[in-house]
Coordinates of C-alpha atoms in Angstrom, one line a residue:
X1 CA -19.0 18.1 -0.4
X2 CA -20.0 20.4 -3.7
X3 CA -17.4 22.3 -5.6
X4 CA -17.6 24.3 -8.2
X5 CA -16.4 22.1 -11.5
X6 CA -14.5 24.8 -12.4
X7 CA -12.4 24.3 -10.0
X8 CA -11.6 20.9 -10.4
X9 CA -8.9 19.9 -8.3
X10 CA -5.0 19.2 -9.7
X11 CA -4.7 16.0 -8.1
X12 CA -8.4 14.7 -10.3
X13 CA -6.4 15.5 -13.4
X14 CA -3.1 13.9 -12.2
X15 CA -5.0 10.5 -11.6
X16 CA -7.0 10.6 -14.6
X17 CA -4.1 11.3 -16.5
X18 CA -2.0 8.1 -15.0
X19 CA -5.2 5.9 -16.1
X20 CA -5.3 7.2 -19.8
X21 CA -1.6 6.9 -20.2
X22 CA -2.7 3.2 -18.3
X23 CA -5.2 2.3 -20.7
X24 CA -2.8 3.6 -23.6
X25 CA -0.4 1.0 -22.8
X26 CA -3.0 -1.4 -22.8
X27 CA -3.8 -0.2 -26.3
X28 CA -0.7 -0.4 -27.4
X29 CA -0.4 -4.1 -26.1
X30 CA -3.2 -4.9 -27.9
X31 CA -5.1 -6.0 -25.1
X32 CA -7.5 -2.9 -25.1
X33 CA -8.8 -1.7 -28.4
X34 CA -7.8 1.4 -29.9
X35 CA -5.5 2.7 -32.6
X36 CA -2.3 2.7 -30.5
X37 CA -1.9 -1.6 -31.0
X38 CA 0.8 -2.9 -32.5
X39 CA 1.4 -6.0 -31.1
X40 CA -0.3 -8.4 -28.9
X41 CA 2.7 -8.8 -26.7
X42 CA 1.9 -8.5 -22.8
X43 CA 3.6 -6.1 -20.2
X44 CA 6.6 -7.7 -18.2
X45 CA 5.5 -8.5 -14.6
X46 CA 5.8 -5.4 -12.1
X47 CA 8.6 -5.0 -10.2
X48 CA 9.8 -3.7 -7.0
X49 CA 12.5 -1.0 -8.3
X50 CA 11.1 2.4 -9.7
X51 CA 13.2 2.1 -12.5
X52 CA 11.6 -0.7 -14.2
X53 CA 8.1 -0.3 -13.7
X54 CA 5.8 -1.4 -16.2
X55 CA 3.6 1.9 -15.6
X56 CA 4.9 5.3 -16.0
X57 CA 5.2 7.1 -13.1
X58 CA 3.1 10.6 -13.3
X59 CA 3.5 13.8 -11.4
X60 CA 1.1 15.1 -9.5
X61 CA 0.9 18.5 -11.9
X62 CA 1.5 21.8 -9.9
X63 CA 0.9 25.3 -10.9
X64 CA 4.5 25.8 -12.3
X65 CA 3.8 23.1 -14.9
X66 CA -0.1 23.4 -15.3
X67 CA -1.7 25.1 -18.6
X68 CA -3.4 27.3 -16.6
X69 CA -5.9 28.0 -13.7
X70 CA -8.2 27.1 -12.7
X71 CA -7.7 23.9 -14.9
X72 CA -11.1 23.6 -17.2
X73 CA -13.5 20.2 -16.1
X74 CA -12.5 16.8 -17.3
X75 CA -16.0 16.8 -19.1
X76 CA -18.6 19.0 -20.0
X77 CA -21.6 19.7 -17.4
X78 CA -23.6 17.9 -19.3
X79 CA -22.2 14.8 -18.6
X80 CA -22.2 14.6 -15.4
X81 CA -23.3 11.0 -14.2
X82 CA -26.9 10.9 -12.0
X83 CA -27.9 8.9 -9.3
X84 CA -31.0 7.4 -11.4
X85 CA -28.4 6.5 -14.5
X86 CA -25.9 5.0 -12.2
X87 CA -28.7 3.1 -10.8
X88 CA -29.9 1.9 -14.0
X89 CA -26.8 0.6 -15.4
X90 CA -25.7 -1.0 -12.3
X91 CA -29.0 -3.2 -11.4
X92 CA -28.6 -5.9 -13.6
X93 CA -24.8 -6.2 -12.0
X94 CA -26.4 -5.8 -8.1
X95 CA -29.4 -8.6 -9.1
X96 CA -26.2 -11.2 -9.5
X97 CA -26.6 -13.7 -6.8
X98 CA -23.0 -14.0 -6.4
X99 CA -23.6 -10.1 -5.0
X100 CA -26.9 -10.8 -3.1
X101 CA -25.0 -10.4 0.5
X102 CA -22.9 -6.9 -0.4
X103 CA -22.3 -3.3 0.3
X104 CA -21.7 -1.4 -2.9
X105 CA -21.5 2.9 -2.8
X106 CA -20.7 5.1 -5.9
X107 CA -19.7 8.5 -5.9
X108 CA -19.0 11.7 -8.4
X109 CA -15.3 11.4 -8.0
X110 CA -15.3 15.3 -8.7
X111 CA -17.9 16.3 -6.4
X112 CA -18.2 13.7 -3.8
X113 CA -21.5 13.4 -4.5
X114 CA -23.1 9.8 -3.9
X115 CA -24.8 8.5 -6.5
X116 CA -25.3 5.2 -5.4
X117 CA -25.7 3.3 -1.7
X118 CA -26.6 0.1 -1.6
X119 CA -26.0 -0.9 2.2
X120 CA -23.5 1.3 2.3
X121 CA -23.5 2.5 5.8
X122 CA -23.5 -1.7 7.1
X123 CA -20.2 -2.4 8.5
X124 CA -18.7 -5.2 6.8
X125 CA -15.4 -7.2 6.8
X126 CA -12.9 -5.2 4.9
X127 CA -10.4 -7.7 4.3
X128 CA -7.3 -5.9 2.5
X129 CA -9.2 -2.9 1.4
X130 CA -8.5 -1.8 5.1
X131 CA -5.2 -0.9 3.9
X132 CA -6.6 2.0 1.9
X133 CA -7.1 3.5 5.8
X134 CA -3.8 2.4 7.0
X135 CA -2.4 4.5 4.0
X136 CA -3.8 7.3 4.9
X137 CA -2.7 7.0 8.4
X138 CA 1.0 6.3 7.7
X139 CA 0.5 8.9 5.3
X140 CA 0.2 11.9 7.6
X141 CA 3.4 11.1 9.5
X142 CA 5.1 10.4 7.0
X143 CA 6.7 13.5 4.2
X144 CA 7.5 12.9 1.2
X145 CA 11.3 11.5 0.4
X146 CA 11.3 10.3 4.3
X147 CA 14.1 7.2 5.1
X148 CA 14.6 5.1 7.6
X149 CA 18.0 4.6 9.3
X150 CA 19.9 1.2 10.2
X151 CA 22.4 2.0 12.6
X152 CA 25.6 0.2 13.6
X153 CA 26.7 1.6 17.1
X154 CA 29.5 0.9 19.4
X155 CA 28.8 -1.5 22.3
X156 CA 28.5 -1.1 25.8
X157 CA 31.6 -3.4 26.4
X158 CA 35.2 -3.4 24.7
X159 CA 34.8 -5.2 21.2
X160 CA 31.2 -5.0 21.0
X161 CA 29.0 -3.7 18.2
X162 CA 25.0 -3.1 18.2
X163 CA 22.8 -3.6 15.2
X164 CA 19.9 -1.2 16.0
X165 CA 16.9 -1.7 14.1
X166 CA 15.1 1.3 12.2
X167 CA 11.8 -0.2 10.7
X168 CA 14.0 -1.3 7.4
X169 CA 12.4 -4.9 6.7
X170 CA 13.6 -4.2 3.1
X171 CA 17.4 -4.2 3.6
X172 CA 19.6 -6.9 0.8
X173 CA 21.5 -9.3 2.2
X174 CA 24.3 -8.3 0.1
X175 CA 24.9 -4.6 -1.7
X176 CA 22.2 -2.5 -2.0
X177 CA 20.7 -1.2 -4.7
X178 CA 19.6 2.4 -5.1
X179 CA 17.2 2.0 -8.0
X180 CA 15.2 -0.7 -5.6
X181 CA 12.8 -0.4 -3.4
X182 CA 12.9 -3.5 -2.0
X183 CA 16.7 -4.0 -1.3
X184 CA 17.7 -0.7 -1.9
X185 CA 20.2 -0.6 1.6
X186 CA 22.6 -3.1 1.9
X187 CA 23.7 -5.4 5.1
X188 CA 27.2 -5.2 2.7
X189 CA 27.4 -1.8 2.7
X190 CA 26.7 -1.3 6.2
X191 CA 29.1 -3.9 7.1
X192 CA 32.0 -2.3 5.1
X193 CA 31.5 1.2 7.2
X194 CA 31.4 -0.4 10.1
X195 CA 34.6 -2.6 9.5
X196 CA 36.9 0.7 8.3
X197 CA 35.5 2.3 11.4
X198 CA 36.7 -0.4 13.5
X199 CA 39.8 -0.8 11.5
X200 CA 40.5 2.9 12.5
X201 CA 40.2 2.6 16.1
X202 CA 42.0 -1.1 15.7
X203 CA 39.2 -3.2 16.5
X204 CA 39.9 -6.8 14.5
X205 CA 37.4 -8.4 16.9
X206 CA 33.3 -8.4 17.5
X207 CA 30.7 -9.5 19.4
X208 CA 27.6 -8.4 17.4
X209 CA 24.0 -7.9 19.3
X210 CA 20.8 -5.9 18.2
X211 CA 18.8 -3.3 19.6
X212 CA 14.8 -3.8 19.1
X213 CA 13.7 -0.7 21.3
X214 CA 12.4 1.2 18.3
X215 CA 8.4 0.5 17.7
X216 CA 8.2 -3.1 19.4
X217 CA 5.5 -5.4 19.3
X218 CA 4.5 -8.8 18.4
X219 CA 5.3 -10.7 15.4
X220 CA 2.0 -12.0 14.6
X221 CA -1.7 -10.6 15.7
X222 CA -3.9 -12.8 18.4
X223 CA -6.7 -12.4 15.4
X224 CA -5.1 -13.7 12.6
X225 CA -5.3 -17.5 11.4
X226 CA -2.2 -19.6 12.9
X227 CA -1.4 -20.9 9.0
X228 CA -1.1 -17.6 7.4
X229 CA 2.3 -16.7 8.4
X230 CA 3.5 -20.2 7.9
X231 CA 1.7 -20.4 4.1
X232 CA 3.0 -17.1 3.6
X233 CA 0.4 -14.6 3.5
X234 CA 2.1 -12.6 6.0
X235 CA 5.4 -12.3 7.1
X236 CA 6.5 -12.0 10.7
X237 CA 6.0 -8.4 11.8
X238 CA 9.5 -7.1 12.8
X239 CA 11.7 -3.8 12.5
X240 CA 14.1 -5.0 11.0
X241 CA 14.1 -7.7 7.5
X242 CA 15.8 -8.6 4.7
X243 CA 14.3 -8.5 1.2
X244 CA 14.6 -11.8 -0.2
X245 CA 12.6 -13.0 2.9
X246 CA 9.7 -11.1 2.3
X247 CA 6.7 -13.8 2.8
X248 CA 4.9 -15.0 -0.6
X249 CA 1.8 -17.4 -0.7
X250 CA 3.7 -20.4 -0.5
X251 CA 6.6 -19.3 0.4
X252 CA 6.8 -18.1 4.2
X253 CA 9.6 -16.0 5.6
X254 CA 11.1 -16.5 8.4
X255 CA 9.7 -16.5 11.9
X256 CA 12.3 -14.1 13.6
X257 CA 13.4 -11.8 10.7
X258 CA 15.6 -10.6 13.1
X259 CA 17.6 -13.0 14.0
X260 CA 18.1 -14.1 10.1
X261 CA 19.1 -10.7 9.0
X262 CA 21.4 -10.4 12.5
X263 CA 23.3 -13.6 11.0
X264 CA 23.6 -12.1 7.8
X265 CA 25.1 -8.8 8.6
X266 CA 27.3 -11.0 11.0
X267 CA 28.3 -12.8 8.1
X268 CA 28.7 -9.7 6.0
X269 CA 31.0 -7.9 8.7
X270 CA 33.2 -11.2 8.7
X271 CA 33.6 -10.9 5.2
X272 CA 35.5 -8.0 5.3
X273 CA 38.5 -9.2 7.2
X274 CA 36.7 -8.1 11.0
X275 CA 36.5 -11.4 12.9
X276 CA 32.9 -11.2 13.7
X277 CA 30.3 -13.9 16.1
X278 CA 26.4 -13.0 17.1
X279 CA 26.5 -12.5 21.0
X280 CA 25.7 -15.2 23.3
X281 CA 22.5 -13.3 24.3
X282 CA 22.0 -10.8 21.3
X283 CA 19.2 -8.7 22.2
X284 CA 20.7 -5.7 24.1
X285 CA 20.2 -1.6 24.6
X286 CA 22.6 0.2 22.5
X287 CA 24.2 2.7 25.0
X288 CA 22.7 6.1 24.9
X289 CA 24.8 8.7 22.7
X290 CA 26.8 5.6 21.5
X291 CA 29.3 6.7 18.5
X292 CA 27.9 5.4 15.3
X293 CA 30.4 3.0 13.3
X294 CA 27.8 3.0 10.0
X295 CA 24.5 3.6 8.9
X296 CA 21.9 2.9 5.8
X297 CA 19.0 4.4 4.5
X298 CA 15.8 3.1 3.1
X299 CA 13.9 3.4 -0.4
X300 CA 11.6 6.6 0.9
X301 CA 9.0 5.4 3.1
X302 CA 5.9 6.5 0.7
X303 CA 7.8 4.4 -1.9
X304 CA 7.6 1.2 0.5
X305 CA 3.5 1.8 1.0
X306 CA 3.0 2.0 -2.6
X307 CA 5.0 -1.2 -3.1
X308 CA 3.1 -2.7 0.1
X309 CA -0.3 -1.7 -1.5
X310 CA 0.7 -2.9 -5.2
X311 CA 1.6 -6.5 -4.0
X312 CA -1.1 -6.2 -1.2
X313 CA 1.7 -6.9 1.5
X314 CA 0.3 -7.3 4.9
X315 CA 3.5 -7.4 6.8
X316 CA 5.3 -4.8 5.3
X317 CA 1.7 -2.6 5.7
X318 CA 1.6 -3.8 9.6
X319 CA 5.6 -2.8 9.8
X320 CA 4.8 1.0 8.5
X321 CA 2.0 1.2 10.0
X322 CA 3.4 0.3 13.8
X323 CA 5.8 2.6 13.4
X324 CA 3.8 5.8 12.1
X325 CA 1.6 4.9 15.5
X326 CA 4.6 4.7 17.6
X327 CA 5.7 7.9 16.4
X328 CA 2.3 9.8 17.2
X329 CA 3.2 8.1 20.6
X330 CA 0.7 5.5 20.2
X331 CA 0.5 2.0 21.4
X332 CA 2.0 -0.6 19.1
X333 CA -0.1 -3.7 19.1
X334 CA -1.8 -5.0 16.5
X335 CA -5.2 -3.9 18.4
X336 CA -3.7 -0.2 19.1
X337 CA -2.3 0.7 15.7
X338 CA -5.5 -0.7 14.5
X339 CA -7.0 1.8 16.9
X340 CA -4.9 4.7 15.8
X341 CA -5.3 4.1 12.0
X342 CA -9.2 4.5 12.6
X343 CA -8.6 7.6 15.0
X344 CA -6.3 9.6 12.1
X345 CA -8.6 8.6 9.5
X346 CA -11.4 11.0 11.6
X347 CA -8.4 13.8 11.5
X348 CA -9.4 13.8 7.9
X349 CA -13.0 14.5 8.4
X350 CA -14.6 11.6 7.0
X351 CA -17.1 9.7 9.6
X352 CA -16.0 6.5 10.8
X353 CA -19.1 5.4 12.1
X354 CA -19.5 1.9 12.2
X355 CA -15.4 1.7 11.6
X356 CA -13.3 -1.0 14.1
X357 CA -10.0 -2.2 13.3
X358 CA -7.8 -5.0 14.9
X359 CA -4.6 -4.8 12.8
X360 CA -3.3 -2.4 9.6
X361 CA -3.8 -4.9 7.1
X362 CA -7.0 -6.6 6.8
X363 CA -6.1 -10.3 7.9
X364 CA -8.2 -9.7 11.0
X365 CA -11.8 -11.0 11.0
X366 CA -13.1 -9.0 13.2
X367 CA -12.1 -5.8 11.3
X368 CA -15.0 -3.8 10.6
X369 CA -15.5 -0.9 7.7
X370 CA -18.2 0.5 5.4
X371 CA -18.1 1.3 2.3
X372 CA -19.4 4.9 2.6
X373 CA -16.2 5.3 4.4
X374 CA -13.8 3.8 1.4
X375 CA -15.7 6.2 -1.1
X376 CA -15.4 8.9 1.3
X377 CA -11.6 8.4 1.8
X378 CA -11.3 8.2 -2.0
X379 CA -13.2 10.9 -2.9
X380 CA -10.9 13.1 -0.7
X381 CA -7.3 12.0 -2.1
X382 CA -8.4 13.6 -5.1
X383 CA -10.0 16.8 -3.9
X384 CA -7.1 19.0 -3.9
X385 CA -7.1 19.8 -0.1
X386 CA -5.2 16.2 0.7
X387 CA -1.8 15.5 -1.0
X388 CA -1.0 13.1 1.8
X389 CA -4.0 10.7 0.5
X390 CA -2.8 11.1 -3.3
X391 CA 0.3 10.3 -2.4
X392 CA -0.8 7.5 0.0
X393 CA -2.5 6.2 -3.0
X394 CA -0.2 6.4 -5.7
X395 CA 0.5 2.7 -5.1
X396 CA -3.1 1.3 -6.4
X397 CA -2.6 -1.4 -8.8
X398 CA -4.1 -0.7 -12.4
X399 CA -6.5 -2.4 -13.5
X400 CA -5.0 -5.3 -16.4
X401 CA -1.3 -4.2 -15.8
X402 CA 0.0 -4.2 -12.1
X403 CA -0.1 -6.0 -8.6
X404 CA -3.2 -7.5 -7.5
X405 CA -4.8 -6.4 -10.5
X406 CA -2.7 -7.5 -13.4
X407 CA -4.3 -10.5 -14.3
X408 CA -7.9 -9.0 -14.2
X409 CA -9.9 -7.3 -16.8
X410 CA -7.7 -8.7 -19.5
X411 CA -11.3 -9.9 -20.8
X412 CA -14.7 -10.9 -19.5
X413 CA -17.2 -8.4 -18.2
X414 CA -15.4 -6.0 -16.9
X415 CA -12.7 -5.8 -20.1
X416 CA -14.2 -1.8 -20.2
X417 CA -12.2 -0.8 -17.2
X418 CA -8.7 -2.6 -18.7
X419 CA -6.3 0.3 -18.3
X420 CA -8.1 3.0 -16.5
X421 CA -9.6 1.7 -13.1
X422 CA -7.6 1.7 -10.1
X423 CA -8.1 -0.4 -6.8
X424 CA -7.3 -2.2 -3.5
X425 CA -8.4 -5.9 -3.7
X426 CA -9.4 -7.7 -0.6
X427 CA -10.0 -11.2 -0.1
X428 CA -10.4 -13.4 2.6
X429 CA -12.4 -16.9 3.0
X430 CA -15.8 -15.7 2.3
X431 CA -15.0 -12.0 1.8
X432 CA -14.0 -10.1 -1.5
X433 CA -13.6 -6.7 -2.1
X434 CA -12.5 -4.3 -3.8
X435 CA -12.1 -0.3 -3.6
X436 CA -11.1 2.2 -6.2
X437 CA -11.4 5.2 -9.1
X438 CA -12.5 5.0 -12.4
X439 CA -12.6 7.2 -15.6
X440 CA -15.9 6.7 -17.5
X441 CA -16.4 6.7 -20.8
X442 CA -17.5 10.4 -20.7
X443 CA -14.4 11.4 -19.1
X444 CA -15.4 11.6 -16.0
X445 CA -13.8 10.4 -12.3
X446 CA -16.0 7.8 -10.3
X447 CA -14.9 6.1 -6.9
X448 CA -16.2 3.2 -5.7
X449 CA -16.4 0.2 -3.0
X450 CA -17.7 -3.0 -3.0
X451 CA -17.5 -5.6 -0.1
X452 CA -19.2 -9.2 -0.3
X453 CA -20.1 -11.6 1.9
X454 CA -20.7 -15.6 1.8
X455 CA -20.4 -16.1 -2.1
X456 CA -17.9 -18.0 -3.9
X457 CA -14.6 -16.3 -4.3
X458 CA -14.1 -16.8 -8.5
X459 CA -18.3 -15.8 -8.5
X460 CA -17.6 -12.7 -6.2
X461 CA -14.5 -11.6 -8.6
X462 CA -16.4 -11.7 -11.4
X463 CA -19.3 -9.9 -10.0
X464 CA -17.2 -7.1 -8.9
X465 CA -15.2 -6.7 -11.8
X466 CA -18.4 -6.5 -13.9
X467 CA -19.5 -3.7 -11.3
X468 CA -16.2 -1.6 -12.3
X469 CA -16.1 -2.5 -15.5
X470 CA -20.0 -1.5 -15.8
X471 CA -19.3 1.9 -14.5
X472 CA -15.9 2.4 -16.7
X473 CA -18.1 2.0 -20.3
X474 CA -21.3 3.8 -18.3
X475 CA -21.9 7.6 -19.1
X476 CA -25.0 6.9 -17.0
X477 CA -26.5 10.6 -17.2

């Protein structure tokens, strides 16, 4: 996996880029030393709409808008981290016994070279990091500025209408709202098309059903824990959904999304002046060639994975995911997609020896992954030769400032990496983990993966942030 520094790929100085300007607003925050401070005030919470995020959003650079090529290293030979430096840094972090059952690989971010393995190659419960694979399944069917339709098509019988479900769990209740990704098609806005289409052929009556043909499959997977859709860690899994019913710890959605966003487009349909009811028996095939009364189109679906692997969102991961797999003609149960995601991850080229999956989002126990393989994957999104990983990736939280990670590194051991490491968090009774990049105090790009096993969840944290954080102020030539 050598290359030539000289040639360092674009994407390597895009992502490094993202975590200075990162670790600048930390600076400026005050939270991060540096002479940017100005005031100890913290960033807002992230949000779900592109045009408020708290981080800026960087361009992957391209040779239009690049200096020059090839682009010259991120830092000089000479500073190149070794294996035996890594390894002497990081063994008073391994020795922790919080960390004495864990896998733990490092590699040259630039070269792919690995520089540390300890266990590596043992497959281990991945928890969430398994969405870092899932992303760069859906990722490969998916293109850039892709949508997903919600169609509204004429019945099969006089005065009937058919909701048909396009993978949209994101769709308001109300108007949507273009900046959003989360909400940004409305059930108002489709109802008002539909009601002027009716209007025109003189339709002032409706039965309303819904078509569920595209990507089916179960709501919730045979593996997971019977609580964690009713606590909220997962929503139901369903192709169609509303945004303010996506599932929060604490506070579950609802156990058919269907059937609650059915109501509320019947509700919104009746609004306009169309007297509007759900069908006695709602679930229906919408008639082949039917004409189409309205339709409305998602945030891009790229933009939904990087909100999905922000906020760590096992549904709407599961929902993407099911529906990437059904469009490679693939099964769609939990098991299959699970299946599939492993199966385009070896399309890549990176071994997936010791790799089983059960669902897309890391709530299954009996998940299996190593972290050789998370480095590997990593390693490649930033090699230049596979845009759909960067892009796949754009959505890791930053360390101190967004999603899973905003409330870590603030201080504490592993304060070093505030503002420039990036990572998928994973956690699960007994399991912690955590997969990422990092730019080291010499300038230079490291990934890494760490999974533990058996140690207490606040001890494991802590470990593995002092891990990152230990690599992020390390040199370690």
């Amino acid at each position: 996996m050598k290359r030539s520094r000289r040639r360092l790929p674009l994407v390597v100085a895009g992502t490094c880029l993202a975590v200075l300007l990162g670790y600048a607003a930390l600076d400026a925050g005050g939270i991060v030393p540096g002479v940017l401070t100005t005031s100890p005030l913290p960033p807002p919470a992230p949000t779900a709409t592109p045009g408020t995020r708290t981080l800026p959003v960087v361009p992957q650079p391209t040779p239009s808008t690049s200096v020059g090529m090839p682009l010259s290293p991120l830092s000089g030979a000479g500073s190149a981290p070794s294996a035996a430096g890594v390894r002497k840094k990081l063994d008073p972090v391994l020795a922790l016994p919080a960390l004495a059952d864990a896998s733990f690989v490092v590699r040259d971010g630039q070269t792919g070279t690995v520089l540390l393995d300890e266990h590596g190659a043992r497959p281990r419960v991945p928890a969430s990091t398994t969405k870092l694979l899932s992303a760069a399944a859906i990722g490969q069917v998916f293109g850039p500025g892709e949508v997903l339709t919600t169609r509204v098509v004429r019945g099969a019988s006089a005065g009937s209408v058919v909701l048909v479900a396009g993978g949209d769990s994101l769709l308001a209740p109300g108007r949507g709202r273009p900046a959003a990704v989360a909400g940004h098609a409305g059930l108002a806005d489709l109802a008002d098309q539909v009601a002027k289409a009716l209007r025109t052929a003189g339709t002032e009556r409706v039965t309303v059903s819904v078509d569920l043909g595209y990507a089916a499959g179960p709501l919730v997977a045979p593996t997971w824990s019977p609580s964690f859709r009713p606590d909220g860690v997962t929503g139901a899994v369903a192709m169609l959904g509303r945004s303010d019913q996506r599932a929060l710890p604490g506070r579950p959605g609802p156990a058919d999304p269907v059937e609650s966003t059915l109501d509320a487009f019947v509700a919104r349909l009746d609004e306009t002046g169309v007297a509007a009811r759900k069908a006695a028996s709602p679930r229906t095939s919408a008639p082949a060639d039917a004409p189409v009364l309205g339709s409305v189109r998602s945030a891009p679906v790229l933009d939904q994975l990087a909100l999905a692997l922000t906020e760590s969102d096992n549904a709407l991961t599961e929902i993407l995911a099911r529906q990437a797999a059904y469009r490679a003609a693939a099964g769609t149960s939990f098991a299959d997609v699970g299946a599939w995601v492993v199966a385009r991850v070896a399309e890549l080229g990176v071994p997936v020896t010791g790799a089983s999956l059960r669902d897309a989002s890391g709530l299954s126990r009996q998940n299996r992954v190593t972290a050789l393989l998370l480095t590997d994957l990593l390693a490649k999104a930033y090699d230049g030769r596979h845009l759909s990983l960067a892009r796949a990736f754009e959505g890791l939280p930053v360390a101190g400032l967004s999603g899973t990670l905003a409330d870590r590194y603030r201080s504490g051991a592993g304060h070093d990496a505030a503002g420039r490491a990036r990572a998928k968090t994973g956690t699960l009774t007994g399991v912690d983990a955590l997969a990422g990049n990092v730019v080291d105090d010499d300038g230079h790009l490291l990934v890494y993966a760490g999974l533990v096993a058996e140690a207490p969840a606040e001890q494991a944290r802590a470990g593995l942030d002092r891990f990152v954080g230990t690599l992020a102020a390390c040199g370690c030539r």
